[in-house]
PDB file of C-alpha atoms in Angstrom:
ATOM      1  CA  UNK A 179    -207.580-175.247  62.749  1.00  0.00           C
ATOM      2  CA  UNK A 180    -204.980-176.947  64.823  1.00  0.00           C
ATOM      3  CA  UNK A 181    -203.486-178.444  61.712  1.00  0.00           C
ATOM      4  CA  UNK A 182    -203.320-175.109  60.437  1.00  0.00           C
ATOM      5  CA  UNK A 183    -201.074-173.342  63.354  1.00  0.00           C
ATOM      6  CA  UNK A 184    -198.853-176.757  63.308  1.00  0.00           C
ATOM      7  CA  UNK A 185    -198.026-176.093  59.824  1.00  0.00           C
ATOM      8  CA  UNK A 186    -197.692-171.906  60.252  1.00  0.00           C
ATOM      9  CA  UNK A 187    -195.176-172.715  63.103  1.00  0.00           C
ATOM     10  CA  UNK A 188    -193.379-175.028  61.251  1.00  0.00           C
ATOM     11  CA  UNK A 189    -193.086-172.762  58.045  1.00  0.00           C
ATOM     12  CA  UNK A 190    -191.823-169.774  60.272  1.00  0.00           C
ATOM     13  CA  UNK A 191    -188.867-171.603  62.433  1.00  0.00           C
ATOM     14  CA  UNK A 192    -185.874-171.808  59.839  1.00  0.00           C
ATOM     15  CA  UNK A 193    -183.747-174.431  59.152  1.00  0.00           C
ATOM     16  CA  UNK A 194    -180.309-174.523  60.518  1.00  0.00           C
ATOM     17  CA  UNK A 195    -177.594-173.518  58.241  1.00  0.00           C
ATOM     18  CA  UNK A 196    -174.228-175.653  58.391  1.00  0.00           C
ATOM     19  CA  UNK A 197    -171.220-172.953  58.219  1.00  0.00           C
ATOM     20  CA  UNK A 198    -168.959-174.439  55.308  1.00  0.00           C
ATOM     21  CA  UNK A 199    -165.016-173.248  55.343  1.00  0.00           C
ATOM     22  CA  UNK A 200    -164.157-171.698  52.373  1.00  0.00           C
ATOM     23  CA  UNK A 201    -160.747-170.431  53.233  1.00  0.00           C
ATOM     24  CA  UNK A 202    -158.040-171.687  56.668  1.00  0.00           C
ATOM     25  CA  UNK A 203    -154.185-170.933  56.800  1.00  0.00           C
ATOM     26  CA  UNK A 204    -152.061-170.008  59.457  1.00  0.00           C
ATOM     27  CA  UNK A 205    -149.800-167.237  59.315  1.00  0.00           C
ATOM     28  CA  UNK A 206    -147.660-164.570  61.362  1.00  0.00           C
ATOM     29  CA  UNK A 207    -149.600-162.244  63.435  1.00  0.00           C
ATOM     30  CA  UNK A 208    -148.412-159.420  61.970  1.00  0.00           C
ATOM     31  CA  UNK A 209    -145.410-158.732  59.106  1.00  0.00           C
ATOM     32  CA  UNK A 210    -142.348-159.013  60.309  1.00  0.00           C
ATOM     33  CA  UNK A 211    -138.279-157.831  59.373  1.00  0.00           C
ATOM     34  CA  UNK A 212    -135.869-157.879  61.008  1.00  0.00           C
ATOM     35  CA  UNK A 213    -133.941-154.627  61.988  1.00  0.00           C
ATOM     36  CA  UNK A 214    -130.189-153.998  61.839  1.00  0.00           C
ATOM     37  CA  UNK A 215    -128.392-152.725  64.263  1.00  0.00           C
ATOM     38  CA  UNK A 216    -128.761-148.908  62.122  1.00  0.00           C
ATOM     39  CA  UNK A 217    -132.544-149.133  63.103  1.00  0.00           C
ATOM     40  CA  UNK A 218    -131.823-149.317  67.184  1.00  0.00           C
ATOM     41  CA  UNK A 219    -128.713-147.102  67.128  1.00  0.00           C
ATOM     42  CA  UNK A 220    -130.627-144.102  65.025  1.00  0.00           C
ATOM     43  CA  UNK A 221    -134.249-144.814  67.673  1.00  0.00           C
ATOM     44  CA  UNK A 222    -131.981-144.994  70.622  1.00  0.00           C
ATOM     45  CA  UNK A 223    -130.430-141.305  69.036  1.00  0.00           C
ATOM     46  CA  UNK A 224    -133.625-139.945  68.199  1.00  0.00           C
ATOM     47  CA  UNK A 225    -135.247-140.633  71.620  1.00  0.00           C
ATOM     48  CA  UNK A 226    -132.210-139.485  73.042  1.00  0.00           C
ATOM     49  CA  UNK A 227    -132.576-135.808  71.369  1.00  0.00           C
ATOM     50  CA  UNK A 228    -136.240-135.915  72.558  1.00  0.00           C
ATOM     51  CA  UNK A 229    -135.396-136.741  76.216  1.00  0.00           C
ATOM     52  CA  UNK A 230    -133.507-134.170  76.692  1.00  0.00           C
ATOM     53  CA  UNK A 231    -135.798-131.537  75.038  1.00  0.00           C
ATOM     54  CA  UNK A 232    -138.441-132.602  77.335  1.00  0.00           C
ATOM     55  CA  UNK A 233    -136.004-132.384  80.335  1.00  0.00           C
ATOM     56  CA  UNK A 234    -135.211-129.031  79.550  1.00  0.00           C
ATOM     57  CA  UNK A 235    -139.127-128.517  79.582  1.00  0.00           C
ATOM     58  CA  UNK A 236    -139.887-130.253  82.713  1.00  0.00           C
ATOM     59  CA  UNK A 237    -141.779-132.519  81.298  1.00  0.00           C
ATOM     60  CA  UNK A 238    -140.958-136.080  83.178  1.00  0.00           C
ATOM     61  CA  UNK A 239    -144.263-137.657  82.608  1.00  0.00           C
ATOM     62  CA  UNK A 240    -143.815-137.161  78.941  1.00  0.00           C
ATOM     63  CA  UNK A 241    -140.269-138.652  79.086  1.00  0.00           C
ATOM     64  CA  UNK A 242    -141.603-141.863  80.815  1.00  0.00           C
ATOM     65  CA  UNK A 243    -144.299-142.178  77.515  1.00  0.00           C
ATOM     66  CA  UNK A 244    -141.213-141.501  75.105  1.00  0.00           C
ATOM     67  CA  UNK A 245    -139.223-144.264  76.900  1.00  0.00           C
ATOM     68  CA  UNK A 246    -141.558-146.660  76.731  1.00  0.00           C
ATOM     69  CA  UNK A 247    -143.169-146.118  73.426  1.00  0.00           C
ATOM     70  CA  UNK A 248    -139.549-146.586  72.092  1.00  0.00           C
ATOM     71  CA  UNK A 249    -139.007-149.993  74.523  1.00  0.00           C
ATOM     72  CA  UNK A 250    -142.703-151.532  72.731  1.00  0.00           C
ATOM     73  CA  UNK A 251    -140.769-150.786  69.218  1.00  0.00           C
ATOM     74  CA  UNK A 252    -137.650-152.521  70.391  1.00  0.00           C
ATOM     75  CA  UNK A 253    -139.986-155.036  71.236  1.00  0.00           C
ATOM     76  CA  UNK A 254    -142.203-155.316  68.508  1.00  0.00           C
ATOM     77  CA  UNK A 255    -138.975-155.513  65.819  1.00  0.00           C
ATOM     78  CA  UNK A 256    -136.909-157.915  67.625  1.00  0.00           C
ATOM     79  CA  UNK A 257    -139.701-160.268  68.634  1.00  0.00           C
ATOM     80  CA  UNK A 258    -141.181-162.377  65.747  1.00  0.00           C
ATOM     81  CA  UNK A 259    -144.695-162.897  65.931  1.00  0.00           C
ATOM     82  CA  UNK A 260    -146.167-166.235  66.413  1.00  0.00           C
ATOM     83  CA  UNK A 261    -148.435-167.601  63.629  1.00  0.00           C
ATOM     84  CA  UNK A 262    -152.266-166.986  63.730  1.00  0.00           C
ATOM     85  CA  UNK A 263    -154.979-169.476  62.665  1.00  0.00           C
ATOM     86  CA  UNK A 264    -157.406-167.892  59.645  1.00  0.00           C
ATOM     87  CA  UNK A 265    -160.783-168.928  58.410  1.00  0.00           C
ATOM     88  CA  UNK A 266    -162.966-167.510  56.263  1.00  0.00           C
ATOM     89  CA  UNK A 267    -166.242-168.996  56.488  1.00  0.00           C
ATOM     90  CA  UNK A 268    -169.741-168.472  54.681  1.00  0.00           C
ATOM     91  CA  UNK A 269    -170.608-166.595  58.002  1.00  0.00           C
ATOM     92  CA  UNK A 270    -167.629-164.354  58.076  1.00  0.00           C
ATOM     93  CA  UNK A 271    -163.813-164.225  59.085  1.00  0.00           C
ATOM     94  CA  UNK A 272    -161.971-165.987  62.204  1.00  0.00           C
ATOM     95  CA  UNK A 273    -159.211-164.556  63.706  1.00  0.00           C
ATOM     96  CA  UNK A 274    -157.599-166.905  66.175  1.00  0.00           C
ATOM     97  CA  UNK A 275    -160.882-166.351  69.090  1.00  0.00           C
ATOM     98  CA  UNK A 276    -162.088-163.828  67.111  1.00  0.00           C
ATOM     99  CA  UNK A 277    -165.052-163.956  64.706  1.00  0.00           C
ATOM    100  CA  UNK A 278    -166.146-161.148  62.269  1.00  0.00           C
ATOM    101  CA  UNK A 279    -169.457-161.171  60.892  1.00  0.00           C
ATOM    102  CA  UNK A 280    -169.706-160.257  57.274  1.00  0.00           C
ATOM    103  CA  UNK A 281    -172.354-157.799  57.868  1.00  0.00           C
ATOM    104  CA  UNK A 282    -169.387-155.732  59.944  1.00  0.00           C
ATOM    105  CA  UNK A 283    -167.573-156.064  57.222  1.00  0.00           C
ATOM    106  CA  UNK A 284    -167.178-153.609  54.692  1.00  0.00           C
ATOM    107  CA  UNK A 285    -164.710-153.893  51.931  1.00  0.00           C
ATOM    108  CA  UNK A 286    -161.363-155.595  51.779  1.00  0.00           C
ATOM    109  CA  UNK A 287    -157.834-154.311  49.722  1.00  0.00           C
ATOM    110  CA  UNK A 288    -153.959-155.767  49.482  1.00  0.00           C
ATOM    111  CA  UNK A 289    -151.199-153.795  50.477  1.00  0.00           C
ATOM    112  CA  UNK A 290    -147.421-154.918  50.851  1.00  0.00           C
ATOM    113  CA  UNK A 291    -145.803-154.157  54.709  1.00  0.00           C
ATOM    114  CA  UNK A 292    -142.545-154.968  55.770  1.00  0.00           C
ATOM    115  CA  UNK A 293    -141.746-157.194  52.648  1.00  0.00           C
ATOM    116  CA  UNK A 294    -144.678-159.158  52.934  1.00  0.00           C
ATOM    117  CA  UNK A 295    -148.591-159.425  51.522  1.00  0.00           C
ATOM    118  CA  UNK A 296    -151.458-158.482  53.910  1.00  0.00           C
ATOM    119  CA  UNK A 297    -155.385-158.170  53.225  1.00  0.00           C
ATOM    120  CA  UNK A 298    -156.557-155.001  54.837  1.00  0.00           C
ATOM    121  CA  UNK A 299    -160.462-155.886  55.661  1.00  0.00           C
ATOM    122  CA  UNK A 300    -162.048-152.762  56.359  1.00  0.00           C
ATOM    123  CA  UNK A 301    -164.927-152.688  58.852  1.00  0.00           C
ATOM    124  CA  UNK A 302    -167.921-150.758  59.528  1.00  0.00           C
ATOM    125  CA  UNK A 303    -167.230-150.363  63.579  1.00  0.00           C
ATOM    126  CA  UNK A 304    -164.590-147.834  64.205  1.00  0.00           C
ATOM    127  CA  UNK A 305    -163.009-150.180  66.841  1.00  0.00           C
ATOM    128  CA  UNK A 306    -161.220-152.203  65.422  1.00  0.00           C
ATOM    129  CA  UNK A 307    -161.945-150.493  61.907  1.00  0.00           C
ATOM    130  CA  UNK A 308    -159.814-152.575  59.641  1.00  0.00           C
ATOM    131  CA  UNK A 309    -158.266-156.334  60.167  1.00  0.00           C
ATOM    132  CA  UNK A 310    -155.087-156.585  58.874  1.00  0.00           C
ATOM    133  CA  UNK A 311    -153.914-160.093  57.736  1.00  0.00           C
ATOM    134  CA  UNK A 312    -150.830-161.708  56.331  1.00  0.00           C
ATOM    135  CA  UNK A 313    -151.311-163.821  53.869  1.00  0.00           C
ATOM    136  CA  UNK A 314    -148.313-166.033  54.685  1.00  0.00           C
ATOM    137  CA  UNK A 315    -148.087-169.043  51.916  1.00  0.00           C
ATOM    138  CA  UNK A 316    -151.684-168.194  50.295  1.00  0.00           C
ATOM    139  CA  UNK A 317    -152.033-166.874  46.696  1.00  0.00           C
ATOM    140  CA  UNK A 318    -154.085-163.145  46.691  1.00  0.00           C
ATOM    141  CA  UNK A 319    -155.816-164.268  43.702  1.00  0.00           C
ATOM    142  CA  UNK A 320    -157.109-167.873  45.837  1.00  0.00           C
ATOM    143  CA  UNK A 321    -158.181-165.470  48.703  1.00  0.00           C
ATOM    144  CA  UNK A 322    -159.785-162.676  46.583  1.00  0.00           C
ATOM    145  CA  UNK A 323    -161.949-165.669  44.946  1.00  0.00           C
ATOM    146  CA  UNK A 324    -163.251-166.377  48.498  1.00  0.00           C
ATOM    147  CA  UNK A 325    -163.881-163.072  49.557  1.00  0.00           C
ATOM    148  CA  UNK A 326    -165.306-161.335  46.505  1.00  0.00           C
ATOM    149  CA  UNK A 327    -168.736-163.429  47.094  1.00  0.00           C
ATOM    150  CA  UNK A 328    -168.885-161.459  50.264  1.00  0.00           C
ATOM    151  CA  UNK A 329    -167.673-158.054  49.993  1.00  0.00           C
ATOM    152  CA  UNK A 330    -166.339-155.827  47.376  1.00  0.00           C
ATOM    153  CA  UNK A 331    -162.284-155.530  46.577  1.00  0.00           C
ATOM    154  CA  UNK A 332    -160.922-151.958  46.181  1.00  0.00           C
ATOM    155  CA  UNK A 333    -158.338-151.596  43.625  1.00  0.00           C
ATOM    156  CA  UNK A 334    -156.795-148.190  44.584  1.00  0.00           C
ATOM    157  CA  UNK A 335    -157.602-147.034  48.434  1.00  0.00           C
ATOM    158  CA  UNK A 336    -156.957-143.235  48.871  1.00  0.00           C
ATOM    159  CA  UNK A 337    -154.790-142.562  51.720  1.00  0.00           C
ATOM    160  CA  UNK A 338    -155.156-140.920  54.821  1.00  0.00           C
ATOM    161  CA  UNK A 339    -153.745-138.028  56.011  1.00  0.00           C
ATOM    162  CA  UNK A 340    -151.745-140.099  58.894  1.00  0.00           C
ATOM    163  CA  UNK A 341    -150.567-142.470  56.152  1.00  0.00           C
ATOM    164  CA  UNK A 342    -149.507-140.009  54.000  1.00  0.00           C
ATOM    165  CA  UNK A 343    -147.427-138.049  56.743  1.00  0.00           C
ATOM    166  CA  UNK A 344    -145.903-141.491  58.047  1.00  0.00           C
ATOM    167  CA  UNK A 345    -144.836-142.289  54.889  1.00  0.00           C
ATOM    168  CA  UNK A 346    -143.312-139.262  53.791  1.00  0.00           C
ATOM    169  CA  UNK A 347    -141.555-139.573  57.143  1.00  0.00           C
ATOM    170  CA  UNK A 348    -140.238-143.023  56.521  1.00  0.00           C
ATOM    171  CA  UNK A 349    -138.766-141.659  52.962  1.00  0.00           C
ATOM    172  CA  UNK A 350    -137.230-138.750  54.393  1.00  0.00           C
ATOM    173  CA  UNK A 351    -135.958-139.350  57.451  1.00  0.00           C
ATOM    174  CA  UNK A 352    -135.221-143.341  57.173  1.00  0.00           C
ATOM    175  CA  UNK A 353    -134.792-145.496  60.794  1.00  0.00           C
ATOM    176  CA  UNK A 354    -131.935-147.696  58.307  1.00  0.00           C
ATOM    177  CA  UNK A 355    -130.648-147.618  55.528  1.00  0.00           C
ATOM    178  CA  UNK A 356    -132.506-149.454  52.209  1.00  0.00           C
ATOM    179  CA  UNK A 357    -131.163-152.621  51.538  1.00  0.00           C
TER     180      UNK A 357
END
């Protein structure tokens, strides 16, 4: 009888999987171009217009979030990013410190921003809700091998009502001028 539980307890604790690395690069943080001079001087006119609107509203608070929502995208397009350290792994996908299950996971797609390749992971949490990651010197092909095992690709993802809108803004009313 002894015997018996020995072997039931030793049939029910599993075995210790070893996480194998399918997939490590290092890349920029996020995709990056550089701005002319035409991208500052048409912000710094824009925000200008708005100021003064909101002056003439009394709105001071709201001029303070204008000013400094247009000082984080100064920021953010003159400062490069620094590079990021990817894995993907049979357990899921590591993001510097951060580690994403694949049951979080949902589906993944490729989109091109700012001149460059980036993997959109969607997720099932609505924080962060998608992972967006450059590819940086990796072939889409090589990483849609390693992730297709794990969740599905979507050709063609339909977009959103905020994408459409930004992008129609981007087309008609341009920060700088098309290269």
């Amino acid at each position: 009888m002894a015997e018996e539980e020995q072997e039931s307890k030793e049939e029910q604790t599993p075995m210790p999987q070893t996480v194998k690395t399918i997939l490590s690069w290092t890349a920029p943080g996020r995709p990056f171009q550089k701005k002319s001079k035409q991208y500052y001087a048409t912000s710094l006119l824009i925000m200008l217009l708005v100021e003064i609107i909101l002056f003439l509203f009394s709105q001071y608070l709201l001029m303070v979030v204008v000013l400094s929502l247009v000082f984080l995208a100064f920021v953010l397009a003159s400062v490069p990013p620094r590079d990021f350290h990817y894995r993907i792994s049979s357990e899921g996908i590591t993001v510097e410190d951060h580690f994403f299950l694949w049951q979080e996971l949902y589906d993944f797609y490729f989109k091109k921003r700012e001149g460059a390749d980036v993997v959109h992971v969607r997720t099932h949490a609505f924080i962060p809700g998608e992972l967006t990651i450059p590819l940086g010197s990796i072939d889409k092909e090589h990483l849609k091998q390693a992730l297709l095992p794990f969740l599905p690709f979507r050709e063609i993802v339909k977009p959103t009502f905020i994408e459409k809108s930004g992008d129609w803004l981007t087309r008609t009313f341009p920060l700088e001028s098309a290269k």
